[in-house]
CSV table of C-alpha atoms in Angstrom, one decimal:
chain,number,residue,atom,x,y,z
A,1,UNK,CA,-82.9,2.0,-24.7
A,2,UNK,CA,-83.9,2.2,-20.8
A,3,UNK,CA,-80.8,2.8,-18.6
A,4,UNK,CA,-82.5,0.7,-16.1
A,5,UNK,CA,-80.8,-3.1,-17.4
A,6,UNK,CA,-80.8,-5.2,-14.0
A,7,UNK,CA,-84.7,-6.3,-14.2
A,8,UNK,CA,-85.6,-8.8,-11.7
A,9,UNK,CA,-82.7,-9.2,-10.3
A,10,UNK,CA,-82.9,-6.1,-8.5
A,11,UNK,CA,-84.2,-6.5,-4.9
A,12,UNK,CA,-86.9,-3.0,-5.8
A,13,UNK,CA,-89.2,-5.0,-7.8
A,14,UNK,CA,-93.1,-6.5,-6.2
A,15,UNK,CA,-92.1,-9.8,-6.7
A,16,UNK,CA,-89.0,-9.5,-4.9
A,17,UNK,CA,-89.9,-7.5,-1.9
A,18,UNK,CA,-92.6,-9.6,-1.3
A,19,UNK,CA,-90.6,-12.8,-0.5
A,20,UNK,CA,-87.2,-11.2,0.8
A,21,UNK,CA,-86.6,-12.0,4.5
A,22,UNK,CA,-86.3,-8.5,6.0
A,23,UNK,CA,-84.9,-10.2,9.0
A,24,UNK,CA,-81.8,-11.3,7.4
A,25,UNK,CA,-81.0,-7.7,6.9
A,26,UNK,CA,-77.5,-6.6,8.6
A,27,UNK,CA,-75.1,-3.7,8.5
A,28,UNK,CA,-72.0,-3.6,10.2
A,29,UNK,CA,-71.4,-0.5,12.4
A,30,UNK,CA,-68.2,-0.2,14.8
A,31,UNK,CA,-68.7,0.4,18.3
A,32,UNK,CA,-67.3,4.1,19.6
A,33,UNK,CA,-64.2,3.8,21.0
A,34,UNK,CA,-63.8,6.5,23.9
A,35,UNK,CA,-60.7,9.0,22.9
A,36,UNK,CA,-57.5,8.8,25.0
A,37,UNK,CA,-56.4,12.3,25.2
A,38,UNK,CA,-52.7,11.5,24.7
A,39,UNK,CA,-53.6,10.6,20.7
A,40,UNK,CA,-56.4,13.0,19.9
A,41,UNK,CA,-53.3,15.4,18.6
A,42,UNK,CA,-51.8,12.3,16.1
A,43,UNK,CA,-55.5,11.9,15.4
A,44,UNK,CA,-56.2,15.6,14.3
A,45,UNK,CA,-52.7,15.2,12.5
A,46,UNK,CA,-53.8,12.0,10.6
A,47,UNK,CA,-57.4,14.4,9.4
A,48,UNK,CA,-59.6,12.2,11.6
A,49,UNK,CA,-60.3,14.9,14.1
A,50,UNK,CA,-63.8,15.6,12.8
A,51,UNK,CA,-64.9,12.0,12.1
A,52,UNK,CA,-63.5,10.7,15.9
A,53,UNK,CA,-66.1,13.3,17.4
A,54,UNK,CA,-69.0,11.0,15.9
A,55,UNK,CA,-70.2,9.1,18.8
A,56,UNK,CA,-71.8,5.6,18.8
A,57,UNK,CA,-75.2,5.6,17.6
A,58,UNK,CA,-78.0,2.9,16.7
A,59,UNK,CA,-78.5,2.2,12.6
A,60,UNK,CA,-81.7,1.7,11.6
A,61,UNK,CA,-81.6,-1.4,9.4
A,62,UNK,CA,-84.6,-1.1,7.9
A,63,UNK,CA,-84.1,2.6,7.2
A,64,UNK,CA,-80.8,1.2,5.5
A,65,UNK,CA,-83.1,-1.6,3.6
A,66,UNK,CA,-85.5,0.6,2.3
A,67,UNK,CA,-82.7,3.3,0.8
A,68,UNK,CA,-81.0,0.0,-1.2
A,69,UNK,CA,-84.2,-0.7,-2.8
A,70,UNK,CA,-84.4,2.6,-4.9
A,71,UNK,CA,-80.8,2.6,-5.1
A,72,UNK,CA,-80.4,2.3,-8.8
A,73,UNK,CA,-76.4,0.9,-9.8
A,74,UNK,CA,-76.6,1.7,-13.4
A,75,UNK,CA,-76.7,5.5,-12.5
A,76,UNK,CA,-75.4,5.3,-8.9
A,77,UNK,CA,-78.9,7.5,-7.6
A,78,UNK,CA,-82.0,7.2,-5.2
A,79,UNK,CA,-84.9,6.9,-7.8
A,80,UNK,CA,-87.7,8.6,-5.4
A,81,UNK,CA,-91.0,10.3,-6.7
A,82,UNK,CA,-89.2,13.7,-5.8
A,83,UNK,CA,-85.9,12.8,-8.6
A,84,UNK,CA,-83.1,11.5,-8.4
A,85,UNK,CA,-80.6,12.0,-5.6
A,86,UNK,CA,-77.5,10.5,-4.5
A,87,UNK,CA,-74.7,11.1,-1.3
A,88,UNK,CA,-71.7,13.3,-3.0
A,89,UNK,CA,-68.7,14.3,-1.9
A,90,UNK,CA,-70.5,17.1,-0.7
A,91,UNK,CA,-72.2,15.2,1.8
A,92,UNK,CA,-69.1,13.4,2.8
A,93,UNK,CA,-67.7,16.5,3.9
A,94,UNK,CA,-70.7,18.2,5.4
A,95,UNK,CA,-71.8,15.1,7.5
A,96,UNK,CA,-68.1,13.4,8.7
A,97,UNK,CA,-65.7,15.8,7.9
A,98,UNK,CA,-63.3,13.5,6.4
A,99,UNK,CA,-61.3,15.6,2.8
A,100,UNK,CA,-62.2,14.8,-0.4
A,101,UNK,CA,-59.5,16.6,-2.4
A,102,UNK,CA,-56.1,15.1,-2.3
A,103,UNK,CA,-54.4,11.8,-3.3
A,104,UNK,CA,-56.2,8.4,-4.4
A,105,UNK,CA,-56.0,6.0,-1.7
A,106,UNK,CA,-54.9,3.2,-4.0
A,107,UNK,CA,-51.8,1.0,-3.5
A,108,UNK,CA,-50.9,-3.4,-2.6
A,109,UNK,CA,-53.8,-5.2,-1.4
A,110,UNK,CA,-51.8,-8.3,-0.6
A,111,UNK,CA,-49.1,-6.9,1.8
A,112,UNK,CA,-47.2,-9.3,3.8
A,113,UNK,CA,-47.9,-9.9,7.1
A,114,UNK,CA,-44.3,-8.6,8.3
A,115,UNK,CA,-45.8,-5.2,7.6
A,116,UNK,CA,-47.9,-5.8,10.9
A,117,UNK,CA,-44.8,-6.3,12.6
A,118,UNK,CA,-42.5,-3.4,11.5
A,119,UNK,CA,-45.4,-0.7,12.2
A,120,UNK,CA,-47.8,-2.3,15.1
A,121,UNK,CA,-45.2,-4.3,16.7
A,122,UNK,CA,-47.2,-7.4,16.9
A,123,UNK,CA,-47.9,-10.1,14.4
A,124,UNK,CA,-51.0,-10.7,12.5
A,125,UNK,CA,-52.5,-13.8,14.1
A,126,UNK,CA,-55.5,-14.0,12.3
A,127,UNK,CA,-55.4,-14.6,8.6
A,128,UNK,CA,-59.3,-13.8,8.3
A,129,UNK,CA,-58.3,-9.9,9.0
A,130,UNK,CA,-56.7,-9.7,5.6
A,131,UNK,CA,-60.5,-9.7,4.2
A,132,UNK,CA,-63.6,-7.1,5.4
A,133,UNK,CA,-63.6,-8.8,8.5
A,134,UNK,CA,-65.7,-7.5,10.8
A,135,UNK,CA,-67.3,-3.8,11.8
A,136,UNK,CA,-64.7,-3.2,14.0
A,137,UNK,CA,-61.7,-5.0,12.4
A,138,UNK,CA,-59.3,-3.1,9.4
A,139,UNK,CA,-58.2,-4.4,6.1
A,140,UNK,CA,-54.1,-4.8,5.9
A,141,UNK,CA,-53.8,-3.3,2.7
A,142,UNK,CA,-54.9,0.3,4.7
A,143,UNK,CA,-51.2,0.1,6.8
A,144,UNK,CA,-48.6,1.3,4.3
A,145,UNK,CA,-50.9,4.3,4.0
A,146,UNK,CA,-50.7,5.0,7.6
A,147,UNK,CA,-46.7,4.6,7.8
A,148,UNK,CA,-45.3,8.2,8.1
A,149,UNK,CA,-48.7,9.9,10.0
A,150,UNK,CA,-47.4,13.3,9.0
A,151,UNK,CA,-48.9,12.0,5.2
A,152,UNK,CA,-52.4,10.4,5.8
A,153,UNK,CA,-54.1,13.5,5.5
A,154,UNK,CA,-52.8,14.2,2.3
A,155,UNK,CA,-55.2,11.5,0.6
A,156,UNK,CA,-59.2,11.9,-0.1
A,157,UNK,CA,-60.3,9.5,2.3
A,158,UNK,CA,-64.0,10.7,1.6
A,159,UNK,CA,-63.5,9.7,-1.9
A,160,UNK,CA,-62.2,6.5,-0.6
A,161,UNK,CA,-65.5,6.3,1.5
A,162,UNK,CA,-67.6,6.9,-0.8
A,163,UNK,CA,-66.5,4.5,-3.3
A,164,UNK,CA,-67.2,1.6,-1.0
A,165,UNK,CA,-70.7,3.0,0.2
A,166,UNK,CA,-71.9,2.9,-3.7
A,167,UNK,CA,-70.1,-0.4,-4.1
A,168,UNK,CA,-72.4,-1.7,-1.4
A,169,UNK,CA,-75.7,0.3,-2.2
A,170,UNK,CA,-75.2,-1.6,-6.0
A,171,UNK,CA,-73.9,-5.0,-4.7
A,172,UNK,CA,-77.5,-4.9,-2.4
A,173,UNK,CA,-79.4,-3.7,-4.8
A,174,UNK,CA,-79.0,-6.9,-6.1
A,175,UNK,CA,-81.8,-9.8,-4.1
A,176,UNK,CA,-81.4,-11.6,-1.6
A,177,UNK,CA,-78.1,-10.2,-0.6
A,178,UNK,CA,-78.1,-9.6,3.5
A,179,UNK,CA,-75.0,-7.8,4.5
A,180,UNK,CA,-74.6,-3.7,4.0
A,181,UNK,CA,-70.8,-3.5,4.7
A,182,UNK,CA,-70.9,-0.1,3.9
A,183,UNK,CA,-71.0,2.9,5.9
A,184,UNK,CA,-74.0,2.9,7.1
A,185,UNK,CA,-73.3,5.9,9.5
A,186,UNK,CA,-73.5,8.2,6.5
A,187,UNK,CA,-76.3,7.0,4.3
A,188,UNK,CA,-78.7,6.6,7.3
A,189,UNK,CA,-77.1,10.9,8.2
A,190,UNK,CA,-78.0,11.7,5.0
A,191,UNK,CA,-81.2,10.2,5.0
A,192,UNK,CA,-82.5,12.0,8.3
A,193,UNK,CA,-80.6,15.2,6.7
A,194,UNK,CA,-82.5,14.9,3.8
A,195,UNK,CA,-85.4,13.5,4.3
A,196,UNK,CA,-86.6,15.1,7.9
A,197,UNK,CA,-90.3,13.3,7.5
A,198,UNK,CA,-88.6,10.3,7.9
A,199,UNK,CA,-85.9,11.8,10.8
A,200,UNK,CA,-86.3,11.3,14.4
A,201,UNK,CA,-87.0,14.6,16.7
A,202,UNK,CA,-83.7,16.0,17.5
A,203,UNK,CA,-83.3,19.1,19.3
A,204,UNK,CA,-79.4,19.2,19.2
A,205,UNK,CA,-78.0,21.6,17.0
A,206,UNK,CA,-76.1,21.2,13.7
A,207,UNK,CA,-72.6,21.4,14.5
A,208,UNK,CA,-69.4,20.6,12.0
A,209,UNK,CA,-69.5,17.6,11.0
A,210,UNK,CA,-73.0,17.3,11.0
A,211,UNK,CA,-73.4,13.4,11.4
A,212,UNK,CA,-73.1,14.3,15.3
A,213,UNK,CA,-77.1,15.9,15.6
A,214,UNK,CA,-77.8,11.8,14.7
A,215,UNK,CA,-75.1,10.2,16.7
A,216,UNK,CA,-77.0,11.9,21.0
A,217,UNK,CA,-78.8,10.3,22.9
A,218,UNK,CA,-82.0,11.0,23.8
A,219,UNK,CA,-83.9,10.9,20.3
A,220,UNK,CA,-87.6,10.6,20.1
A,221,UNK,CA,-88.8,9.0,17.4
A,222,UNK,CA,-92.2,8.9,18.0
A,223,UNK,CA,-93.1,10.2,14.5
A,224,UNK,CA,-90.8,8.1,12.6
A,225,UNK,CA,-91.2,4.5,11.3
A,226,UNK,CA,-88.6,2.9,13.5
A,227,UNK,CA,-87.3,-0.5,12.2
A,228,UNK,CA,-90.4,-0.7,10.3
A,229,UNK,CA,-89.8,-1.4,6.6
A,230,UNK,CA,-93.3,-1.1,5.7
A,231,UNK,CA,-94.1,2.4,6.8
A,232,UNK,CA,-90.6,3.4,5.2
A,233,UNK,CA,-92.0,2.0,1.7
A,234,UNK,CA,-94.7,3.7,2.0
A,235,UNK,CA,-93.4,7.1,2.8
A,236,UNK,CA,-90.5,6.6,0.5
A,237,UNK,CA,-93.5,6.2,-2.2
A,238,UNK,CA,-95.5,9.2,-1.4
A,239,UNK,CA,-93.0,11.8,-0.7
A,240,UNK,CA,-94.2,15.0,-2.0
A,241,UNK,CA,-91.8,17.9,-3.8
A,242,UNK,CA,-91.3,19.3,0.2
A,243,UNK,CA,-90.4,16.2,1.4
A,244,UNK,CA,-86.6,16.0,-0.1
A,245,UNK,CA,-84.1,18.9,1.3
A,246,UNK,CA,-82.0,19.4,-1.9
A,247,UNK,CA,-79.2,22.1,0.4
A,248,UNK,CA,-79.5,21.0,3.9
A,249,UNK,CA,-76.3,22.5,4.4
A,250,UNK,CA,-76.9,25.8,3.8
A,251,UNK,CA,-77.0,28.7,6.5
A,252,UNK,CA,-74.9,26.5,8.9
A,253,UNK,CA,-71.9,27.2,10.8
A,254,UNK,CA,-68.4,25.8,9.7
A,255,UNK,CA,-65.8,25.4,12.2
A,256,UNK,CA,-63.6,26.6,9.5
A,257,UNK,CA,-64.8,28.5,5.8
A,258,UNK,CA,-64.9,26.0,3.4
A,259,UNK,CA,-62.2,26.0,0.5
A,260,UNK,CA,-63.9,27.0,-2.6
A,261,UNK,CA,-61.2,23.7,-4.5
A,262,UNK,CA,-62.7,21.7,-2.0
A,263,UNK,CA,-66.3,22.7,-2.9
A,264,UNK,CA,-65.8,22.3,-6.7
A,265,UNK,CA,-64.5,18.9,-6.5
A,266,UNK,CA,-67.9,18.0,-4.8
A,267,UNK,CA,-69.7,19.1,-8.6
A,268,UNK,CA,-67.3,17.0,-10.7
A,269,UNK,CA,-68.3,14.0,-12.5
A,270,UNK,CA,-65.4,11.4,-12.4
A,271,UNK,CA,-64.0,8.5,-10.7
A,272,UNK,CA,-63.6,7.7,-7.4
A,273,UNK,CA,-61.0,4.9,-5.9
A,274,UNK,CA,-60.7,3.0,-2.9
A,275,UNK,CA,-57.9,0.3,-4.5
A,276,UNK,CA,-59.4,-2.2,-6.1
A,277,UNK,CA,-63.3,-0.1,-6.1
A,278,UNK,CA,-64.1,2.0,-8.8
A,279,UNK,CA,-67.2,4.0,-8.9
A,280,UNK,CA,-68.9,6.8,-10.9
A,281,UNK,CA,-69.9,10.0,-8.6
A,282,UNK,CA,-72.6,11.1,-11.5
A,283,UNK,CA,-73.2,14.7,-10.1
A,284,UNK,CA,-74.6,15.7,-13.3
A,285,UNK,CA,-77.6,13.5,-12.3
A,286,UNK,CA,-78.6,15.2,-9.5
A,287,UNK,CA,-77.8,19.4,-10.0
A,288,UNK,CA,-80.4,20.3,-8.0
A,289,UNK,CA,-78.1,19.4,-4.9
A,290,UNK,CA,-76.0,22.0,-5.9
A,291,UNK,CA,-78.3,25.0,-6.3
A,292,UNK,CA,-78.1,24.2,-10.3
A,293,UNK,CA,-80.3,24.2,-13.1
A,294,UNK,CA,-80.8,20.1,-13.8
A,295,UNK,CA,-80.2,19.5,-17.7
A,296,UNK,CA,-80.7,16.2,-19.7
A,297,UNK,CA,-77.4,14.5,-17.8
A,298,UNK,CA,-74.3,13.0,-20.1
A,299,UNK,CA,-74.5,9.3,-21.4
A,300,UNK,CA,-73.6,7.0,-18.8
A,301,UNK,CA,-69.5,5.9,-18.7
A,302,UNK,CA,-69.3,2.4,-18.4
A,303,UNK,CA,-66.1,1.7,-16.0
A,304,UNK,CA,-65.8,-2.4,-17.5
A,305,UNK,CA,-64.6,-4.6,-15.7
């Protein structure tokens, strides 16, 4: 039986990139919001210090396009000519520095709005915030997390992260869907970190996290397919066994040595929750990212409904 059940529904085959609109395409990216150096303490406190050092930086939607089409959801990899591949926890870490070990961040999604109130000090006046909303707009359910800041970094927000980015890599795998709400930062990071034939010229060193080589100014991408989906097919198609980096990371400089927990939980197969999302990190898919030998993986776990 092939694992591979979605058929022509998924966006990958002939038929459907042929008549897909590529200029529907959209991700939504926030706009970088300029530290104030009174909170950057409460900040470190909360374990955002690494991720708010990630400037603002241009995604490549197309880039983004081309990765959803050979994202398979049934396995939750990249199906390139190279093998399979995925973004892990490991990756997570490595590129935004946000934890991955720690508590699920799980809890109410339908809080009340006096919640708004009793932590912001203002109401909520727009109902439409409850949902996604926009790139630069938060869901309500995340607040009773953020009550007592002395606790937020005791939860695996790169867990958390992760789960969504897979949720949208298999909700547009599907065709004709248009909006990647997921984050996009990351998957184009590792796609550049990975796949440096693809990368634009970048003469900035890796520093921790390493997401901030892509986020400078001052890029040249002169040898890369820029917003052109076409070329990125067509690479995508011929990459050779050189082209895929399976440990970018290694021989880099950490701010801090990594915690050997921390770097087990990036080769475990299980679960990973962002309230209401449940996904599948299926590390014994892709060993190969780990320095391992890669055996026939585990039947798949189906999650249901």
């Amino acid at each position: 039986m092939s694992l591979l059940t979605m058929g022509e529904a998924h966006r990958g085959t002939v038929a459907n990139i042929a008549t897909y609109d590529v200029s529907r395409f959209r991700t939504r990216v926030h706009e970088f919001v300029p530290m104030d150096p009174m909170i950057q303490p409460y900040v470190e406190l909360a374990g955002f210090g690494h991720i708010s050092k990630i400037m603002s930086w241009s995604i490549d939607n197309k880039f983004i396009l081309a990765l959803c089409e050979r994202w398979r959801p049934e396995t939750h990899t990249f199906w390139f000519p190279t093998g399979e591949c995925t973004v892990t926890l490991e990756d997570v870490y490595m590129l935004l520095g946000l934890r991955v070990e720690g508590k699920a961040v799980n809890g109410k999604t339908n809080c009340a709005n006096s919640i708004c109130m009793e932590l912001l000090d203002t109401d909520l006046l727009d109902d439409n915030v409850r949902g996604q909303g926009s790139g630069s707009s938060m869901h309500i359910m995340y607040l009773p997390l953020l009550r007592h800041i002395d606790r937020i970094c005791s939860y695996s927000w790169g867990s958390a992260c992760l789960a969504y980015l897979y949720s949208s890599l298999c909700k547009n795998s599907h065709k004709d869907t248009s909006t990647f709400s997921g984050c996009a930062v990351l998957l184009q990071a590792w796609g550049w970190s990975r796949l440096p034939s693809l990368a634009p010229v970048n003469n900035n060193p890796f520093t921790f996290p390493y997401a901030k080589k892509w986020s400078a100014r001052g890029m040249n991408y002169s040898r890369c397919p820029r917003h052109c989906i076409t070329q990125y097919r067509n690479l995508l198609d011929h990459l050779r066994p050189t082209d895929f980096i399976w440990r970018p990371y290694l021989n880099m400089d950490h701010e801090h040595q990594v915690n050997p927990e921390d770097a087990a939980v990036w080769t475990t197969c299980t679960p990973i929750i962002r309230f209401t999302t449940v996904e599948m990190h299926n590390t014994d898919r892709v060993k190969l990212q780990f320095d391992m030998v890669q055996s026939i993986p585990d039947p798949l776990a189906s999650l249901g409904e």
